[in-house]
PDB file of C-alpha atoms and ligand atoms in Angstrom:
ATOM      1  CA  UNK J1240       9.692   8.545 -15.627  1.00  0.00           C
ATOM      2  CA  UNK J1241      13.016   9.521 -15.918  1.00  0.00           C
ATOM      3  CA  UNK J1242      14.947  10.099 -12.687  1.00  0.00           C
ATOM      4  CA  UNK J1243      14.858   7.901  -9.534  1.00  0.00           C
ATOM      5  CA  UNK J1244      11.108   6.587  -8.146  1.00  0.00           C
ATOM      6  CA  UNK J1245       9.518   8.512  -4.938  1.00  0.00           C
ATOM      7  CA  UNK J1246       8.359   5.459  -3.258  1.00  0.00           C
ATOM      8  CA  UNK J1247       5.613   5.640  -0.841  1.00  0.00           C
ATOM      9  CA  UNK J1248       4.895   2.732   1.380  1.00  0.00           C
ATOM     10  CA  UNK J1249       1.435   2.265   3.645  1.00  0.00           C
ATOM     11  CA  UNK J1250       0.954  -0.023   6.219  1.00  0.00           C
ATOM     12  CA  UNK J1251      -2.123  -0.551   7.735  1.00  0.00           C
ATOM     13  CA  UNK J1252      -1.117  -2.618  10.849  1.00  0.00           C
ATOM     14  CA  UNK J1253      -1.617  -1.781  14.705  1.00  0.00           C
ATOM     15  CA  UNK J1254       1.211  -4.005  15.575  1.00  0.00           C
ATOM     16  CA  UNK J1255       5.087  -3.310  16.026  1.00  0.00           C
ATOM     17  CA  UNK J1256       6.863  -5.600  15.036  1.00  0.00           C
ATOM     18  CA  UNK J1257       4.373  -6.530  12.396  1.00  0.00           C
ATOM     19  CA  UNK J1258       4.078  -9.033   9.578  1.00  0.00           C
ATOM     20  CA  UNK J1259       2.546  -6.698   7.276  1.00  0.00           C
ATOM     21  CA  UNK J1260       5.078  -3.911   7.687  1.00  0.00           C
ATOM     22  CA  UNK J1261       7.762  -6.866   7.172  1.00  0.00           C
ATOM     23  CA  UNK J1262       5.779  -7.438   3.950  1.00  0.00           C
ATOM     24  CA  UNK J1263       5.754  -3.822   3.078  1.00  0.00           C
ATOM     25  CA  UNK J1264       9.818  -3.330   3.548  1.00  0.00           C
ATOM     26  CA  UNK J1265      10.475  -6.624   1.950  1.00  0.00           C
ATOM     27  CA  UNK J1266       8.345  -5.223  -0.927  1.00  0.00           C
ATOM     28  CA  UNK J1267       9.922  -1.366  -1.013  1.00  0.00           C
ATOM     29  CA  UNK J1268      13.453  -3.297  -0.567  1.00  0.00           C
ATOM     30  CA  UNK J1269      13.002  -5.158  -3.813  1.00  0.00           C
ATOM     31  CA  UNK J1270      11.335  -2.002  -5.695  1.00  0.00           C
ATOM     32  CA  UNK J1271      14.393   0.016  -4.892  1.00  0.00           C
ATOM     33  CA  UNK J1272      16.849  -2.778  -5.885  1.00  0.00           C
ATOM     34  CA  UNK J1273      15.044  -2.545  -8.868  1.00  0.00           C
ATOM     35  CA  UNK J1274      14.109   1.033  -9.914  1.00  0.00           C
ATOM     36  CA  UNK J1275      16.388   2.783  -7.023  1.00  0.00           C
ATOM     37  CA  UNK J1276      14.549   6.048  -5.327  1.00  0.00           C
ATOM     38  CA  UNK J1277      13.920   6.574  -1.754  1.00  0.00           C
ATOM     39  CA  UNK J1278      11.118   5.130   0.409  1.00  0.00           C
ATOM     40  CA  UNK J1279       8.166   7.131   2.530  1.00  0.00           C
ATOM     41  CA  UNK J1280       6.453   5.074   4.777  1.00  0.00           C
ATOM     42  CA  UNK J1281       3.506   5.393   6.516  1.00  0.00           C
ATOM     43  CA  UNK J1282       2.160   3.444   9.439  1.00  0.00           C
ATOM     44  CA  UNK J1283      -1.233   4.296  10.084  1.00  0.00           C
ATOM     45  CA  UNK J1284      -0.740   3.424  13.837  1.00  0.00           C
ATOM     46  CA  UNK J1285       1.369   6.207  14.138  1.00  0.00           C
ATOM     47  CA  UNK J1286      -1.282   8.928  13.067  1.00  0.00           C
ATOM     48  CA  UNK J1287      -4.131   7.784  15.531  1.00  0.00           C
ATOM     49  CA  UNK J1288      -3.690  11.630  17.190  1.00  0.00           C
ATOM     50  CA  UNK J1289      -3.797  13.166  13.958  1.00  0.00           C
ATOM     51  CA  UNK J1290      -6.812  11.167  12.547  1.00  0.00           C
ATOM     52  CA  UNK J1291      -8.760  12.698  15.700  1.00  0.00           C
ATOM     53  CA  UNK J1292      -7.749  15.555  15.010  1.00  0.00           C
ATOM     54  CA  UNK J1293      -8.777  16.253  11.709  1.00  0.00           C
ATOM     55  CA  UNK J1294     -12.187  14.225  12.919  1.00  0.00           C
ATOM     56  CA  UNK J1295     -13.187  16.732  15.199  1.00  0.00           C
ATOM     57  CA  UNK J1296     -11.558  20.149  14.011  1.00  0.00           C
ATOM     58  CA  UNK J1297     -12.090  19.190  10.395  1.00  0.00           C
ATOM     59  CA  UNK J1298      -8.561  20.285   9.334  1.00  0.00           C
ATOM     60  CA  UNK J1299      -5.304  17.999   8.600  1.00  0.00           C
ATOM     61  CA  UNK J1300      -2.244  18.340  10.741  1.00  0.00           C
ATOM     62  CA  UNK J1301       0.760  19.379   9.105  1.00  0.00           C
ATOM     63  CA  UNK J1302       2.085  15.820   9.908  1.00  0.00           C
ATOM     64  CA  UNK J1303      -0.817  14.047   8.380  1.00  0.00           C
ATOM     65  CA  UNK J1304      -0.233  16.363   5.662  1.00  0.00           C
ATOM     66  CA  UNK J1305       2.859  14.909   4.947  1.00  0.00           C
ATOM     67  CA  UNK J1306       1.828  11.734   4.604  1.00  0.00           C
ATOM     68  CA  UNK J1307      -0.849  12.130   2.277  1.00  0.00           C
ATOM     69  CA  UNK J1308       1.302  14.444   0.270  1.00  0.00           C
ATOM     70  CA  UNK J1309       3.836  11.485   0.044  1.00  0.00           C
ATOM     71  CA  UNK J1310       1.407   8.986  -1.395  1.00  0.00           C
ATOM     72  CA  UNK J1311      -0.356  11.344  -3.895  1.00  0.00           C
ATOM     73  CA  UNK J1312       2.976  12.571  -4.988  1.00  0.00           C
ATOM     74  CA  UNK J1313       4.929   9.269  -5.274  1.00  0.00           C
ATOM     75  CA  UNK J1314       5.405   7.214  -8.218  1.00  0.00           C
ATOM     76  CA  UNK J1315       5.252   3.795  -6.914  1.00  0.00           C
ATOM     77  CA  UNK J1316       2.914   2.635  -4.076  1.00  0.00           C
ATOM     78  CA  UNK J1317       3.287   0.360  -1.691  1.00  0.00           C
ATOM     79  CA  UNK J1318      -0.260  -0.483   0.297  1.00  0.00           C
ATOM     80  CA  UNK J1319      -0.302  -3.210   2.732  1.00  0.00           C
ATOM     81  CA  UNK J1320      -2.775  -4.526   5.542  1.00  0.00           C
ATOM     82  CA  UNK J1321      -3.206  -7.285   7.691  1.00  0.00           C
ATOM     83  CA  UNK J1322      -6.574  -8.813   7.159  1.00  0.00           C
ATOM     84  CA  UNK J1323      -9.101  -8.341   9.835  1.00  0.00           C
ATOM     85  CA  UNK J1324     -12.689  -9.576   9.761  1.00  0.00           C
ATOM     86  CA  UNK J1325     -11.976 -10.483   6.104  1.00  0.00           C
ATOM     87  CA  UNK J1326     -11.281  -6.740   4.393  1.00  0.00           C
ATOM     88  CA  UNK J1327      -7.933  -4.577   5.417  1.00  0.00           C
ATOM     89  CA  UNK J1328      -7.838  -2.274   8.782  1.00  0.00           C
ATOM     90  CA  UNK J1329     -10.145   0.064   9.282  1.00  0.00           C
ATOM     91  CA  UNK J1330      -7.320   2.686   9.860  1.00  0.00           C
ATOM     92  CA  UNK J1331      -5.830   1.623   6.577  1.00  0.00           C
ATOM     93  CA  UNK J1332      -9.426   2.413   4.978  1.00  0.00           C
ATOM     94  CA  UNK J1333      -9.740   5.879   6.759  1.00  0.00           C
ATOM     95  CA  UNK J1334      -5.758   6.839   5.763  1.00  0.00           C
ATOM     96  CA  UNK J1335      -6.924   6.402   2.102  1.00  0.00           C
ATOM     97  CA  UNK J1336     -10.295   8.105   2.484  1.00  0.00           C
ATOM     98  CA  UNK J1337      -8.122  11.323   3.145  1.00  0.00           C
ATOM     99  CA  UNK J1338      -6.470  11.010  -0.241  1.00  0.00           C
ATOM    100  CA  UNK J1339      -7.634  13.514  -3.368  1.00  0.00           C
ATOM    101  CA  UNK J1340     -10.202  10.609  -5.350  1.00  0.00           C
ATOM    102  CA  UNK J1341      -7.891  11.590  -8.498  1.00  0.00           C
ATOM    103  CA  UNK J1342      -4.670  11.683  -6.953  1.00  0.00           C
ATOM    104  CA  UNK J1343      -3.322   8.237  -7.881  1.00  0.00           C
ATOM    105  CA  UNK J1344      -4.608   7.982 -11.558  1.00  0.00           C
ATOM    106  CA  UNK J1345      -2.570   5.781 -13.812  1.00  0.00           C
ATOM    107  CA  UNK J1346      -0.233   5.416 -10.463  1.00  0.00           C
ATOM    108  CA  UNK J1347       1.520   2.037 -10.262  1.00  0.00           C
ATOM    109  CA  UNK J1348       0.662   0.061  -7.126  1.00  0.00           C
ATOM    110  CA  UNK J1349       1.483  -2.922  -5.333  1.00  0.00           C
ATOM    111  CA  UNK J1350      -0.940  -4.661  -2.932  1.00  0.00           C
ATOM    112  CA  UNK J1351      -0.215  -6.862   0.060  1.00  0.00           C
ATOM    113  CA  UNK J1352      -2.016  -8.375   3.161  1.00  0.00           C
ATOM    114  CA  UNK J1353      -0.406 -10.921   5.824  1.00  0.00           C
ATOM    115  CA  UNK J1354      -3.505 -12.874   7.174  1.00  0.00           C
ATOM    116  CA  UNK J1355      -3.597 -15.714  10.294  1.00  0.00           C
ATOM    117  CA  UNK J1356      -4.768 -18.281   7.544  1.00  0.00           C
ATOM    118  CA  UNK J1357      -4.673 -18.693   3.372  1.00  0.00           C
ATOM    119  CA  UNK J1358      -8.163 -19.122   3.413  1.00  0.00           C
ATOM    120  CA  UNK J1359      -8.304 -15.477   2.960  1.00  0.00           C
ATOM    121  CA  UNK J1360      -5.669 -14.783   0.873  1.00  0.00           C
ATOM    122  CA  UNK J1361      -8.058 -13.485  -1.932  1.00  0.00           C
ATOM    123  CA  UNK J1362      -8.987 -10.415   0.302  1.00  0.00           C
ATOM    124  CA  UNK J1363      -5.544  -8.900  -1.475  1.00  0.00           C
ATOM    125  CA  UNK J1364      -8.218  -9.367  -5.286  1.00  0.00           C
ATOM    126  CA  UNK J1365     -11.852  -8.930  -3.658  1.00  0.00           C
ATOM    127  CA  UNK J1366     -11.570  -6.075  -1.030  1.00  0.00           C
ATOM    128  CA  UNK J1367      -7.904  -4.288  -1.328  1.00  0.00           C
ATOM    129  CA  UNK J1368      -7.896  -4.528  -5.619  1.00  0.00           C
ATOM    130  CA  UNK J1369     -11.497  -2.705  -5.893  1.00  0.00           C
ATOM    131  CA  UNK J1370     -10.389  -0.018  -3.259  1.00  0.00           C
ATOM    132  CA  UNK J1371      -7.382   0.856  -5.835  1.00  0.00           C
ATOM    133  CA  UNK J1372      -9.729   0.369  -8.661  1.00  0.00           C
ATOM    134  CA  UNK J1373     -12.023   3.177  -6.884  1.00  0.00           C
ATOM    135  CA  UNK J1374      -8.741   5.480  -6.835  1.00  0.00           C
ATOM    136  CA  UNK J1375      -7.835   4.489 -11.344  1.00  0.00           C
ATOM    137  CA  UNK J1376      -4.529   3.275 -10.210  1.00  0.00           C
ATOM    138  CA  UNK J1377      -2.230   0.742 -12.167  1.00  0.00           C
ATOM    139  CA  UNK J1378      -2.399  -2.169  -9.903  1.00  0.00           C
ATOM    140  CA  UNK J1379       0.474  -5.113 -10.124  1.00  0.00           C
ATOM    141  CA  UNK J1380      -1.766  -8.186 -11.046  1.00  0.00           C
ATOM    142  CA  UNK J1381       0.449 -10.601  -8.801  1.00  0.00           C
ATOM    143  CA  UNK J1382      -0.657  -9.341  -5.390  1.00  0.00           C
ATOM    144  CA  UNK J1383       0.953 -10.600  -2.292  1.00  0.00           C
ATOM    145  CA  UNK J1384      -0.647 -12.640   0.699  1.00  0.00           C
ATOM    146  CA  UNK J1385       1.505 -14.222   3.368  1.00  0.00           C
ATOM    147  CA  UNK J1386       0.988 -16.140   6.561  1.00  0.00           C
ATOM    148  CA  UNK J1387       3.194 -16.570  10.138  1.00  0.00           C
ATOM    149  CA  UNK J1388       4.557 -19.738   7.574  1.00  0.00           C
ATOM    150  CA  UNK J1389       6.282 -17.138   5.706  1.00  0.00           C
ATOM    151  CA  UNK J1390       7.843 -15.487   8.621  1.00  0.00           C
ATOM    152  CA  UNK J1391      10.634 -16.357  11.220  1.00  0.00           C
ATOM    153  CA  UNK J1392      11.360 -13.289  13.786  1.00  0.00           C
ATOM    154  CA  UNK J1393       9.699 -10.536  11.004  1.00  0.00           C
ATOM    155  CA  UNK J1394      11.699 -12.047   8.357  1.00  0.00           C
ATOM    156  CA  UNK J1395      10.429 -13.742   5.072  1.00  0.00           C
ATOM    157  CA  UNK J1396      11.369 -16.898   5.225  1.00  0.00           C
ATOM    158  CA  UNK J1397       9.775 -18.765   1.783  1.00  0.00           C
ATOM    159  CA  UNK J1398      11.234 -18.338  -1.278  1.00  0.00           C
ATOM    160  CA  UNK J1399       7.813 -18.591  -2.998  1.00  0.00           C
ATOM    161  CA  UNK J1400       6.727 -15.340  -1.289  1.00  0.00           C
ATOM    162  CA  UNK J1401      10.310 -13.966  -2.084  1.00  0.00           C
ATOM    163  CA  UNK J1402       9.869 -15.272  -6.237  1.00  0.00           C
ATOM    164  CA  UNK J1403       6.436 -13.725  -5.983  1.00  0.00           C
ATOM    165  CA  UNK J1404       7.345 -10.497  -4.423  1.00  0.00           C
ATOM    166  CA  UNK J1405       9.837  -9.708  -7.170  1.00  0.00           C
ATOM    167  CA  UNK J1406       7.606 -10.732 -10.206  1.00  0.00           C
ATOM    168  CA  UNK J1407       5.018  -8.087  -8.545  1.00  0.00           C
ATOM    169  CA  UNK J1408       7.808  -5.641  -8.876  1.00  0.00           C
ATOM    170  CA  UNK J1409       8.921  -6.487 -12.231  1.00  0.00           C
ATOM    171  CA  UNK J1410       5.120  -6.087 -13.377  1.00  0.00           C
ATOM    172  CA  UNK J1411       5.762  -2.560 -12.766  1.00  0.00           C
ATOM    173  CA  UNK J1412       8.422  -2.244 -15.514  1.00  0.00           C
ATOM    174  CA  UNK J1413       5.717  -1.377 -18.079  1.00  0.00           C
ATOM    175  CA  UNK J1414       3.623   0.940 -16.382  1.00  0.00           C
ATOM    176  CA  UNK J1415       6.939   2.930 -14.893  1.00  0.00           C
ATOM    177  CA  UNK J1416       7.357   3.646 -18.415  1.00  0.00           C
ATOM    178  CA  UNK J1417       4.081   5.954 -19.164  1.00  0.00           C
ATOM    179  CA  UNK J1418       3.325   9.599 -17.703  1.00  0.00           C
ATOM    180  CA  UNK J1419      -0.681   9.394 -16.911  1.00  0.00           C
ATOM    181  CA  UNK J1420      -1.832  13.519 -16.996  1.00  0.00           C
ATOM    182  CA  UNK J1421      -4.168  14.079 -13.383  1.00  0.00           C
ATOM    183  CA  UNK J1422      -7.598  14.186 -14.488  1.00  0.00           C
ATOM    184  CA  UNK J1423      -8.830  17.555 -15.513  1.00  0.00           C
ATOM    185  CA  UNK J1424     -11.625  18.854 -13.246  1.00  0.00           C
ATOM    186  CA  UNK J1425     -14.369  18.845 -16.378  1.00  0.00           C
ATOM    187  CA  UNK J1426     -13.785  15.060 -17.097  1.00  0.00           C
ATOM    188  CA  UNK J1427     -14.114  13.897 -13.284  1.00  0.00           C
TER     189      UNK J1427
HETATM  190  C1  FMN U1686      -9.187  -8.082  14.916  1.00  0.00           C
HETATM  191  C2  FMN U1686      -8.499  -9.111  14.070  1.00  0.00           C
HETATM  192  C3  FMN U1686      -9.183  -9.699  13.030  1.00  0.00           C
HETATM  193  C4  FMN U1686      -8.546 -10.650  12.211  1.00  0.00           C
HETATM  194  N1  FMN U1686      -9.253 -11.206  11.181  1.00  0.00           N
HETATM  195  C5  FMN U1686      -8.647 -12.089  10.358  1.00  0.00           C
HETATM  196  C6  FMN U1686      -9.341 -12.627   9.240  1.00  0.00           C
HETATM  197  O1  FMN U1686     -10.500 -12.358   9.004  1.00  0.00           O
HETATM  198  N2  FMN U1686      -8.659 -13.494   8.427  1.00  0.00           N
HETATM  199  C7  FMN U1686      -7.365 -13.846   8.645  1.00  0.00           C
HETATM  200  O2  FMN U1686      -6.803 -14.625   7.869  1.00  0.00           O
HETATM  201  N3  FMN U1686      -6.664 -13.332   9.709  1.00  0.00           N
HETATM  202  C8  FMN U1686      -7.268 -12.463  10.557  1.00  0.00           C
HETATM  203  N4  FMN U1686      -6.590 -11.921  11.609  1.00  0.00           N
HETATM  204  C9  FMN U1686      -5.152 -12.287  11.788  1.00  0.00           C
HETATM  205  C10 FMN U1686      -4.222 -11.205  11.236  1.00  0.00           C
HETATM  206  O3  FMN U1686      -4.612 -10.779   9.945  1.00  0.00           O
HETATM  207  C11 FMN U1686      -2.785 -11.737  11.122  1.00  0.00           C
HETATM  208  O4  FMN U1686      -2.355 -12.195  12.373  1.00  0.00           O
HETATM  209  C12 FMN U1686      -1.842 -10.676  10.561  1.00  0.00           C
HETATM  210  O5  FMN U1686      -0.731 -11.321  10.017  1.00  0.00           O
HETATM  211  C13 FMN U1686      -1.369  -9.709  11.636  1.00  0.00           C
HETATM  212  O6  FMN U1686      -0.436  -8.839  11.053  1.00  0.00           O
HETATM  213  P1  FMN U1686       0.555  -7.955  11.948  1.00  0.00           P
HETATM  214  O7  FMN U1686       1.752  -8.801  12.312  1.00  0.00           O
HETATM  215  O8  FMN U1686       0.902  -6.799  11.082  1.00  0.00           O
HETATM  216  O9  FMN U1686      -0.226  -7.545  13.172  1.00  0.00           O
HETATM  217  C14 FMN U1686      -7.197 -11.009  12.468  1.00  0.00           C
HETATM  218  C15 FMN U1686      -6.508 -10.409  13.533  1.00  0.00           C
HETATM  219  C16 FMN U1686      -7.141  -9.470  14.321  1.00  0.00           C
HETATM  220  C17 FMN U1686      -6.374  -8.822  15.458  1.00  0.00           C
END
């Protein structure tokens, strides 16, 4: 990859302002200081109307369209829920379901959840990891998990998280490097 990154960003919170979306930006911030490109962002929140409306007429709204379009076709992704019941949003889960299966092969990825406690900071390694693992993306092995501790007013506040964010970026350095072909339709 050549030119400047398409950077898609998905945040799978109900809340505004949110942790997780503070996570997200604090995580597209450092990828663009980094590689440079521009950021998409998608907060599933925002597409409640549209999810019903694909639901029930069975086709995708030219805005939801738009968002899907921005994650298949971006070469760095951002995915990041807040943890509820132990596994990421449900809306975060349904955004993804929409997705072609083969659209992010070989497609670098960094994960991130903000959670009310660290006792469930592996959900970022046992539920989010094996959802990306489904879709035969590149995901960063350092993924990100943060707490209120790591905020003050939306803002990330510990330089651990801060240290951690950026070695999840560099991670990327390697995989930004290769051009993964789609899988052809006989080998899926
Ligand atoms: C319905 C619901 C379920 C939750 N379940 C968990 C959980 O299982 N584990 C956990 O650590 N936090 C849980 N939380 C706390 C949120 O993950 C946490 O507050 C998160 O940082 C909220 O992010 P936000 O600022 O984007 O809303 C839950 C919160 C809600 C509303």
């Amino acid at each position: 990859m050549n030119s400047a990154p398409q950077i898609a960003l998905v945040s799978g919170t109900f809340s505004s302002p949110s942790k997780t979306s503070a996570l997200g930006q604090a995580v597209a911030s450092a990828v663009q200081r980094t590689y440079g490109g521009a950021v998409h962002t998608t907060e599933v929140a925002g597409l409640l109307r549209e999810f019903g409306i694909s639901l029930t007429t069975g086709s995708t709204t030219a805005t939801l369209q738009r968002h899907i379009s921005a994650v298949e076709q971006a070469d760095i992704v951002i995915a990041v829920s807040p943890v509820f019941k132990g596994s990421y949003s449900g809306l975060f889960k349904h955004f993804f379901d929409l997705l072609d299966p083969y659209a992010l092969t070989g497609r670098p990825v960094i994960l991130g959840a903000t959670g009310g406690s660290e006792r469930h900071s592996l959900v970022v390694d046992y539920e989010l990891r094996p959802l990306f693992n489904y879709f035969n993306a590149h995901v960063s092995p350092v993924g990100l998990f943060a707490t209120d501790a790591d905020f003050v007013d939306y803002e990330i506040i510990t330089p651990a998280l801060v240290q951690r964010i950026d070695r999840a970026v560099n991670s990327l350095a390697p995989l930004l490097q290769r051009d993964d072909e789609p899988i052809a339709a006989a080998e899926r």
